[in-house]
């Protein structure tokens, strides 16, 4: 019996401890069995491991080989177990260095023994650190991503032969320390200075980005809703390190990381309304993050909101409220983070011209009602800011007045965000929109005049308790943009204006 080799398997966004052990026995010569609830891709590791070991100059045992992946009640998916399985088998034949028992191994093997990148490496390395493992052996293609976790030794492996020579004490592997500097490069194609007019909409989007509030823009075709949405990223502040780790983890397990291995800029996801529920919400046989999780800490843009299926829109309720999506499967419940800023756009009616000054609407009252019913009250109630985007007239289009650029707006947003980061440091949240009811009571204090004003408005507009808290959060953000700890009546009035609805 060889030694136990430590590896890890993914369950949602987190990793679980997997112990790999191999033994040789009598019976049928050359039989190679993997047990421990493996899926098809893990079972196929038998041929990859056998070929890789033979290809690097070692001989695969000509005896019955049994490899156990423990715990047996945890379903094993993917090809990341190839490397620990190979090391476990060879540990029965050769005496390896002592470090092997206190190290973690992950990686897919090619038939010639080369290592291939795997998904979810950031979650795995983070798990290794949490359980006190100091050394992680992984594919060299994953090393940059792995180095985001400080205080751990990363051993990038290109080929199984190099690893085995190292474990036998014949060769060295260049060790890398966790911890790297994050360099954020902004390359914004869209800028608010490119958009004529729409001062009120730009103001609403500035408030929304400052506090990460959800927005619904409604207006006729050609009014600029889409370009306004695409310009939002240009005024968003840079990631802090905690956000980089959160978002990179999601993209890593989704297999969507680029070559540099790190997500350094805020995501902007714009799924088409024909996309399926698993693609947007998340899911699949073995659940993967959907668009709402890929938009975590960034923007989820839903253009033509009423065209999305009712089921998808209703499934947004939980993530809009809690910032997380729970997906239930036979194997258990899996949760993915989904703290995104929802930015939605829609026409006021099916033809697009209801209320337009230039073009007459041709929709019947029945069509209008059916169109608006596509977005339920609970979904509308979860949107903080509703803003009308009117079509510009000819004079506004040819106006040569210089528009405020994204850099100037972004500076105000950044100052507001810095206030929020400092305010919420003890509470492990980042933005005003993330406040729970207790934090709203603590940080959204209203004097008698403000309280009286808001009470009258709530009663007159017949607003829900959720709407009350949304209005307070937006008011807090407006005050933060003024760099004022005190919420004024004007702040509340502006927040009420934006919550008026479609």
Coordinates of C-alpha atoms in Angstrom, one line a residue:
X1 CA 0.0 0.0 0.0
X2 CA 1.4 3.4 -1.0
X3 CA 0.9 6.7 0.8
X4 CA -2.3 8.8 0.7
X5 CA -2.1 11.6 -1.8
X6 CA -4.2 14.7 -1.1
X7 CA -6.2 16.3 -3.8
X8 CA -9.4 18.4 -4.0
X9 CA -12.8 18.3 -5.8
X10 CA -15.1 21.2 -6.5
X11 CA -18.6 21.6 -5.0
X12 CA -20.0 24.8 -6.3
X13 CA -17.5 27.6 -5.7
X14 CA -15.8 25.7 -2.9
X15 CA -13.4 22.8 -2.8
X16 CA -13.6 19.6 -0.8
X17 CA -10.8 17.3 0.5
X18 CA -10.2 14.2 -1.6
X19 CA -7.7 11.5 -0.5
X20 CA -6.3 9.3 -3.3
X21 CA -4.8 5.9 -2.4
X22 CA -3.7 3.0 -4.6
X23 CA -2.9 -0.6 -4.0
X24 CA -1.7 -3.5 -6.1
X25 CA -3.2 -7.0 -5.9
X26 CA -3.3 -10.4 -7.5
X27 CA -5.9 -11.5 -9.9
X28 CA -6.3 -10.3 -13.5
X29 CA -3.0 -8.9 -14.8
X30 CA -3.3 -5.3 -16.0
X31 CA -6.7 -4.5 -14.6
X32 CA -6.9 -0.9 -13.5
X33 CA -10.0 0.2 -11.4
X34 CA -10.9 3.5 -9.9
X35 CA -13.6 3.5 -7.1
X36 CA -15.1 6.2 -5.0
X37 CA -18.1 7.5 -7.0
X38 CA -16.2 8.7 -10.1
X39 CA -18.1 10.1 -13.1
X40 CA -17.2 9.1 -16.7
X41 CA -14.4 11.7 -17.0
X42 CA -12.7 10.4 -13.9
X43 CA -13.1 6.8 -15.0
X44 CA -11.4 7.7 -18.3
X45 CA -8.4 8.8 -16.3
X46 CA -7.3 5.1 -16.3
X47 CA -6.2 5.3 -19.9
X48 CA -4.7 8.8 -19.6
X49 CA -2.7 7.8 -16.5
X50 CA -1.6 4.5 -17.9
X51 CA -0.4 6.1 -21.1
X52 CA 1.3 9.1 -19.3
X53 CA 3.3 6.8 -17.0
X54 CA 4.5 4.6 -19.9
X55 CA 5.3 7.7 -22.0
X56 CA 7.7 9.2 -19.5
X57 CA 9.9 6.1 -19.2
X58 CA 8.3 4.4 -16.3
X59 CA 6.4 1.1 -16.5
X60 CA 2.8 0.9 -15.5
X61 CA 2.4 -2.0 -13.0
X62 CA 1.5 -5.3 -14.7
X63 CA -0.7 -6.2 -11.7
X64 CA -4.2 -5.5 -10.6
X65 CA -4.3 -1.8 -9.6
X66 CA -7.1 -0.3 -7.5
X67 CA -7.3 3.4 -6.8
X68 CA -9.7 4.7 -4.2
X69 CA -11.0 8.3 -4.1
X70 CA -12.3 9.1 -0.7
X71 CA -14.8 10.1 0.6
X72 CA -16.9 7.6 -1.4
X73 CA -20.1 9.5 -1.0
X74 CA -18.8 12.6 -2.8
X75 CA -19.3 12.5 -6.6
X76 CA -16.0 13.1 -8.4
X77 CA -16.2 15.1 -11.6
X78 CA -13.6 16.3 -14.1
X79 CA -10.0 15.4 -15.0
X80 CA -8.2 17.1 -12.1
X81 CA -7.6 13.8 -10.4
X82 CA -5.3 12.5 -13.1
X83 CA -2.1 13.8 -11.5
X84 CA -2.8 12.6 -7.9
X85 CA -3.9 9.2 -9.3
X86 CA -0.5 8.8 -11.1
X87 CA 1.5 10.0 -8.1
X88 CA -0.4 7.5 -5.8
X89 CA 0.3 4.6 -8.1
X90 CA 4.0 5.4 -8.4
X91 CA 4.3 5.9 -4.7
X92 CA 3.7 2.1 -4.4
X93 CA 6.8 1.5 -6.4
X94 CA 9.2 4.3 -5.5
X95 CA 10.2 6.1 -2.3
X96 CA 9.2 9.7 -2.6
X97 CA 10.3 12.8 -0.6
X98 CA 8.6 13.4 2.7
X99 CA 6.9 16.5 1.4
X100 CA 4.5 14.5 -0.8
X101 CA 2.4 13.6 2.3
X102 CA 1.8 17.3 3.2
X103 CA 1.2 18.5 -0.4
X104 CA -1.8 18.8 -2.6
X105 CA -1.8 17.6 -6.3
X106 CA -4.2 18.5 -9.1
X107 CA -4.0 18.4 -12.9
X108 CA -5.1 16.7 -16.1
X109 CA -2.6 14.5 -17.9
X110 CA -2.1 14.3 -21.6
X111 CA -1.2 10.9 -23.1
X112 CA 2.5 11.9 -23.4
X113 CA 2.6 13.0 -19.7
X114 CA 2.2 16.7 -20.2
X115 CA 0.0 18.6 -17.7
X116 CA -3.1 20.5 -18.9
X117 CA -4.8 23.4 -17.2
X118 CA -7.9 22.7 -15.1
X119 CA -10.9 24.8 -13.9
X120 CA -11.4 26.0 -10.4
X121 CA -7.7 26.2 -9.4
X122 CA -8.3 29.4 -7.2
X123 CA -10.9 27.6 -5.1
X124 CA -8.6 24.6 -4.7
X125 CA -5.5 26.6 -3.7
X126 CA -7.6 28.7 -1.3
X127 CA -8.9 25.4 0.2
X128 CA -5.3 24.1 0.6
X129 CA -4.4 27.2 2.5
X130 CA -7.4 26.9 4.8
X131 CA -6.5 23.4 5.8
X132 CA -2.9 24.2 6.4
X133 CA -1.3 22.7 3.3
X134 CA 1.8 24.6 2.3
X135 CA 2.7 23.0 -1.1
X136 CA 0.4 22.7 -4.1
X137 CA 1.6 20.9 -7.3
X138 CA -0.5 22.0 -10.3
X139 CA -0.3 22.6 -14.1
X140 CA 2.0 25.5 -15.0
X141 CA -0.8 27.1 -17.0
X142 CA -2.7 27.6 -13.8
X143 CA 0.2 29.1 -11.8
X144 CA -0.6 32.8 -12.2
X145 CA -4.1 32.3 -11.0
X146 CA -2.9 30.2 -8.1
X147 CA -0.5 32.9 -7.0
X148 CA -3.4 35.2 -6.0
X149 CA -3.5 33.2 -2.7
X150 CA -0.6 34.4 -0.5
X151 CA 1.3 32.3 2.0
X152 CA 1.4 29.1 0.0
X153 CA 4.1 27.4 -2.1
X154 CA 3.1 26.9 -5.8
X155 CA 4.9 24.2 -7.8
X156 CA 4.1 24.7 -11.5
X157 CA 4.4 21.4 -13.4
X158 CA 4.8 21.0 -17.1
X159 CA 5.3 17.3 -17.4
X160 CA 4.8 14.3 -15.1
X161 CA 8.4 13.2 -15.7
X162 CA 9.7 16.5 -14.1
X163 CA 7.4 16.0 -11.1
X164 CA 8.4 12.4 -10.5
X165 CA 12.1 13.3 -10.8
X166 CA 11.5 16.0 -8.2
X167 CA 9.7 13.6 -5.8
X168 CA 12.6 11.2 -6.2
X169 CA 15.1 14.0 -5.3
X170 CA 16.7 14.0 -8.8
X171 CA 15.6 17.4 -9.9
X172 CA 14.4 20.8 -8.7
X173 CA 11.2 22.6 -9.6
X174 CA 11.2 26.4 -9.5
X175 CA 8.9 27.2 -6.6
X176 CA 6.6 30.2 -6.8
X177 CA 5.3 32.2 -3.8
X178 CA 1.6 33.2 -3.6
X179 CA 0.9 37.0 -3.8
X180 CA 1.0 39.1 -6.9
X181 CA 0.3 42.7 -7.7
X182 CA -3.0 43.3 -9.5
X183 CA -2.6 45.7 -12.4
X184 CA -5.9 47.1 -13.7
X185 CA -6.0 48.3 -17.3
X186 CA -9.0 50.2 -18.4
X187 CA -9.9 50.2 -22.0
X188 CA -13.3 51.7 -22.2
X189 CA -14.8 52.0 -25.7
X190 CA -17.8 53.9 -24.5
X191 CA -17.7 57.2 -22.6
X192 CA -20.5 59.4 -21.2
X193 CA -19.0 62.3 -23.1
X194 CA -20.0 60.6 -26.4
X195 CA -23.7 60.7 -25.4
X196 CA -25.6 63.9 -26.2
X197 CA -28.0 65.2 -23.5
X198 CA -29.8 62.7 -21.2
X199 CA -28.5 64.6 -18.2
X200 CA -31.2 63.1 -15.9
X201 CA -30.4 59.5 -17.0
X202 CA -26.7 60.1 -16.5
X203 CA -27.4 61.4 -13.0
X204 CA -29.5 58.3 -12.3
X205 CA -26.7 56.0 -13.5
X206 CA -24.1 57.8 -11.5
X207 CA -26.2 57.2 -8.3
X208 CA -26.8 53.6 -9.3
X209 CA -23.1 52.8 -9.8
X210 CA -22.2 54.7 -6.6
X211 CA -24.4 52.4 -4.4
X212 CA -24.7 49.4 -6.8
X213 CA -28.4 50.0 -7.2
X214 CA -30.6 48.2 -9.7
X215 CA -31.9 50.3 -12.7
X216 CA -34.7 50.1 -15.2
X217 CA -34.5 52.4 -18.2
X218 CA -37.6 52.8 -20.4
X219 CA -37.9 54.8 -23.5
X220 CA -38.6 54.6 -27.3
X221 CA -36.2 52.9 -29.7
X222 CA -33.2 55.0 -30.6
X223 CA -33.2 57.0 -27.4
X224 CA -29.8 55.8 -26.3
X225 CA -30.6 53.2 -23.7
X226 CA -28.1 50.6 -24.9
X227 CA -25.2 53.0 -25.3
X228 CA -25.9 54.5 -21.9
X229 CA -25.8 50.9 -20.4
X230 CA -22.6 50.1 -22.1
X231 CA -21.0 53.3 -20.8
X232 CA -21.7 52.4 -17.2
X233 CA -18.6 50.3 -16.9
X234 CA -16.5 53.4 -17.6
X235 CA -17.5 55.0 -14.3
X236 CA -17.2 52.0 -12.1
X237 CA -14.3 52.0 -9.6
X238 CA -11.5 49.5 -9.8
X239 CA -11.8 46.2 -8.0
X240 CA -10.4 45.7 -4.5
X241 CA -8.4 42.5 -4.0
X242 CA -11.3 40.7 -2.3
X243 CA -13.5 41.3 -5.3
X244 CA -10.8 40.1 -7.7
X245 CA -10.6 36.8 -5.8
X246 CA -14.4 36.4 -5.7
X247 CA -14.9 37.1 -9.4
X248 CA -11.8 35.1 -10.6
X249 CA -13.1 32.1 -8.6
X250 CA -16.4 32.2 -10.5
X251 CA -14.7 32.5 -13.9
X252 CA -12.2 29.8 -13.0
X253 CA -14.8 27.1 -12.3
X254 CA -16.7 28.2 -15.4
X255 CA -13.7 27.7 -17.6
X256 CA -13.9 31.3 -18.8
X257 CA -10.6 32.7 -17.7
X258 CA -8.4 34.3 -20.3
X259 CA -4.7 33.5 -20.7
X260 CA -3.6 35.9 -17.9
X261 CA -5.7 33.9 -15.5
X262 CA -7.1 36.8 -13.5
X263 CA -10.3 38.9 -13.8
X264 CA -9.1 42.5 -13.2
X265 CA -12.0 44.6 -14.5
X266 CA -15.6 44.6 -13.6
X267 CA -17.7 42.2 -15.7
X268 CA -20.4 43.4 -18.1
X269 CA -22.7 40.6 -19.1
X270 CA -25.5 41.1 -21.7
X271 CA -27.3 37.8 -22.4
X272 CA -29.8 37.7 -25.2
X273 CA -33.4 37.3 -24.3
X274 CA -33.5 33.9 -26.1
X275 CA -30.9 32.5 -23.7
X276 CA -32.0 29.5 -21.7
X277 CA -32.7 29.6 -17.9
X278 CA -29.6 27.5 -17.0
X279 CA -27.4 29.8 -19.2
X280 CA -28.7 32.9 -17.3
X281 CA -29.5 31.6 -13.8
X282 CA -27.0 28.7 -13.7
X283 CA -27.5 25.0 -13.6
X284 CA -26.9 21.9 -15.7
X285 CA -26.4 18.3 -14.7
X286 CA -23.5 19.4 -12.6
X287 CA -24.4 23.0 -11.9
X288 CA -22.3 25.7 -13.4
X289 CA -22.5 29.5 -12.8
X290 CA -24.9 31.3 -15.1
X291 CA -24.8 34.9 -16.4
X292 CA -26.0 36.3 -13.1
X293 CA -23.0 34.9 -11.3
X294 CA -20.6 35.8 -14.1
X295 CA -21.9 39.4 -13.6
X296 CA -20.9 39.2 -9.9
X297 CA -19.6 42.6 -8.7
X298 CA -20.3 44.0 -12.1
X299 CA -23.2 44.7 -14.4
X300 CA -25.9 42.4 -15.7
X301 CA -27.6 44.2 -18.7
X302 CA -30.9 42.8 -19.8
X303 CA -32.0 44.6 -22.9
X304 CA -35.7 44.3 -24.0
X305 CA -36.5 43.1 -20.5
X306 CA -40.2 42.0 -21.2
X307 CA -38.9 39.7 -23.9
X308 CA -37.2 37.5 -21.4
X309 CA -39.3 34.5 -20.3
X310 CA -41.4 35.0 -17.2
X311 CA -39.6 32.1 -15.5
X312 CA -36.2 33.6 -15.9
X313 CA -37.4 37.0 -14.6
X314 CA -39.0 35.4 -11.6
X315 CA -35.9 33.4 -10.9
X316 CA -34.1 36.7 -10.5
X317 CA -36.0 37.4 -7.3
X318 CA -33.6 35.6 -4.9
X319 CA -30.3 36.9 -6.3
X320 CA -31.7 40.5 -6.5
X321 CA -32.7 40.2 -2.8
X322 CA -29.9 38.1 -1.3
X323 CA -27.0 38.3 -3.8
X324 CA -26.8 34.6 -4.1
X325 CA -28.5 31.9 -6.2
X326 CA -29.2 28.4 -4.8
X327 CA -29.5 25.5 -7.3
X328 CA -31.0 22.3 -6.1
X329 CA -29.9 18.9 -7.5
X330 CA -30.2 15.3 -6.3
X331 CA -26.6 15.5 -5.0
X332 CA -27.5 18.5 -2.9
X333 CA -27.8 22.3 -3.0
X334 CA -25.1 24.4 -4.6
X335 CA -24.9 28.2 -4.1
X336 CA -23.2 30.7 -6.4
X337 CA -22.7 34.4 -5.5
X338 CA -24.7 36.8 -7.7
X339 CA -24.2 40.3 -6.3
X340 CA -24.6 42.2 -9.6
X341 CA -26.0 45.6 -10.5
X342 CA -29.0 44.9 -12.6
X343 CA -29.3 47.3 -15.6
X344 CA -32.4 46.7 -17.6
X345 CA -33.9 48.4 -20.6
X346 CA -37.3 48.3 -22.2
X347 CA -39.6 50.1 -24.6
X348 CA -42.7 51.7 -23.0
X349 CA -45.0 49.5 -25.2
X350 CA -44.8 46.8 -27.9
X351 CA -44.4 49.3 -30.8
X352 CA -42.1 51.4 -28.7
X353 CA -43.7 54.8 -29.0
X354 CA -46.2 55.2 -26.1
X355 CA -45.9 58.7 -24.8
X356 CA -43.5 59.8 -27.6
X357 CA -43.9 63.4 -28.8
X358 CA -42.8 62.7 -32.3
X359 CA -44.4 59.4 -33.3
X360 CA -47.9 58.0 -32.4
X361 CA -48.3 54.8 -30.6
X362 CA -50.3 52.1 -32.5
X363 CA -50.8 49.7 -29.5
X364 CA -54.2 48.9 -28.1
X365 CA -54.9 49.2 -24.4
X366 CA -54.9 45.4 -24.1
X367 CA -51.5 45.1 -25.8
X368 CA -50.2 47.8 -23.5
X369 CA -51.5 46.1 -20.4
X370 CA -50.2 42.6 -21.4
X371 CA -46.8 44.1 -22.2
X372 CA -46.4 45.7 -18.8
X373 CA -47.7 42.6 -17.0
X374 CA -44.7 40.7 -18.3
X375 CA -42.7 42.3 -15.5
X376 CA -44.3 41.3 -12.2
X377 CA -44.8 43.6 -9.2
X378 CA -42.2 41.8 -7.1
X379 CA -39.5 42.2 -9.8
X380 CA -40.3 46.0 -10.2
X381 CA -40.2 46.3 -6.4
X382 CA -36.6 45.0 -6.4
X383 CA -35.5 47.7 -8.8
X384 CA -34.3 50.8 -7.0
X385 CA -34.2 53.3 -9.8
X386 CA -36.7 53.7 -12.7
X387 CA -35.8 56.3 -15.2
X388 CA -37.4 57.5 -18.5
X389 CA -35.0 57.9 -21.4
X390 CA -36.7 60.3 -23.8
X391 CA -35.8 60.6 -27.5
X392 CA -33.6 63.6 -28.3
X393 CA -35.0 66.3 -30.6
X394 CA -32.9 67.7 -33.5
X395 CA -31.7 70.8 -31.5
X396 CA -30.3 68.5 -28.7
X397 CA -28.6 66.3 -31.2
X398 CA -26.6 69.1 -32.9
X399 CA -25.9 70.9 -29.6
X400 CA -22.1 71.4 -29.4
X401 CA -22.0 71.7 -25.6
X402 CA -19.2 69.6 -24.2
X403 CA -20.6 66.7 -22.2
X404 CA -19.1 65.6 -18.9
X405 CA -16.7 62.7 -19.5
X406 CA -16.7 59.3 -17.6
X407 CA -13.4 60.2 -15.8
X408 CA -15.0 63.1 -14.1
X409 CA -18.1 61.2 -13.1
X410 CA -16.0 58.3 -12.1
X411 CA -14.1 60.4 -9.6
X412 CA -17.3 61.3 -7.8
X413 CA -18.4 57.7 -7.8
X414 CA -15.0 56.6 -6.4
X415 CA -15.2 59.1 -3.5
X416 CA -18.7 57.8 -2.7
X417 CA -17.5 54.2 -2.8
X418 CA -14.6 55.0 -0.5
X419 CA -17.0 56.3 2.1
X420 CA -19.0 53.1 1.8
X421 CA -16.0 50.9 2.0
X422 CA -14.9 52.6 5.2
X423 CA -18.4 52.6 6.7
X424 CA -19.0 48.9 6.0
X425 CA -15.5 47.5 6.7
X426 CA -16.7 45.8 10.0
X427 CA -19.7 44.2 8.2
X428 CA -18.0 42.5 5.3
X429 CA -20.0 44.3 2.6
X430 CA -19.0 46.9 0.0
X431 CA -22.0 49.0 -1.0
X432 CA -25.2 50.7 0.3
X433 CA -27.4 48.4 -1.7
X434 CA -26.1 45.4 0.4
X435 CA -27.3 46.9 3.7
X436 CA -29.8 44.8 5.7
X437 CA -32.6 46.3 7.7
X438 CA -30.4 46.7 10.8
X439 CA -27.7 48.5 8.9
X440 CA -30.3 50.8 7.3
X441 CA -31.5 51.8 10.7
X442 CA -27.9 52.4 11.8
X443 CA -26.6 54.4 8.8
X444 CA -29.8 56.0 7.3
X445 CA -30.8 58.1 10.2
X446 CA -33.5 60.7 9.4
X447 CA -34.4 63.8 11.4
X448 CA -38.0 64.7 12.2
X449 CA -38.5 66.7 9.0
X450 CA -37.1 64.0 6.7
X451 CA -39.1 61.3 8.6
X452 CA -42.3 63.2 8.2
X453 CA -41.7 63.9 4.5
X454 CA -41.0 60.3 3.8
X455 CA -44.0 59.1 5.8
X456 CA -46.4 61.2 3.8
X457 CA -44.8 60.0 0.5
X458 CA -45.0 56.3 1.5
X459 CA -48.7 56.7 2.4
X460 CA -49.6 58.7 -0.7
X461 CA -47.8 56.4 -3.1
X462 CA -48.8 53.2 -1.2
X463 CA -45.3 51.8 -1.2
X464 CA -44.3 48.5 0.3
X465 CA -41.8 47.9 3.2
X466 CA -39.2 46.8 0.6
X467 CA -39.7 50.0 -1.3
X468 CA -39.2 52.0 1.9
X469 CA -35.8 50.4 2.5
X470 CA -34.8 50.8 -1.1
X471 CA -35.6 54.5 -1.0
X472 CA -33.5 54.9 2.2
X473 CA -30.6 53.1 0.6
X474 CA -30.7 55.3 -2.5
X475 CA -31.0 58.4 -0.3
X476 CA -27.9 57.3 1.6
X477 CA -26.0 57.0 -1.7
X478 CA -27.2 60.4 -2.9
X479 CA -25.9 61.9 0.4
X480 CA -22.6 60.0 -0.1
X481 CA -22.2 61.6 -3.5
X482 CA -22.4 65.0 -1.7
X483 CA -19.9 63.7 0.9
X484 CA -22.4 64.3 3.6
X485 CA -23.3 61.9 6.4
X486 CA -26.7 63.5 6.9
X487 CA -29.6 62.5 4.6
X488 CA -31.6 65.6 3.5
X489 CA -35.2 66.0 2.3
X490 CA -33.8 66.7 -1.2
X491 CA -32.0 63.4 -1.1
X492 CA -35.2 61.6 -0.2
X493 CA -37.2 63.5 -2.8
X494 CA -34.8 62.5 -5.6
X495 CA -34.8 58.9 -4.4
X496 CA -38.6 58.9 -4.5
X497 CA -38.6 60.4 -8.0
X498 CA -36.5 57.5 -9.2
X499 CA -38.7 54.9 -7.5
X500 CA -41.9 56.2 -9.1
X501 CA -42.0 53.2 -11.5
X502 CA -43.1 52.6 -15.1

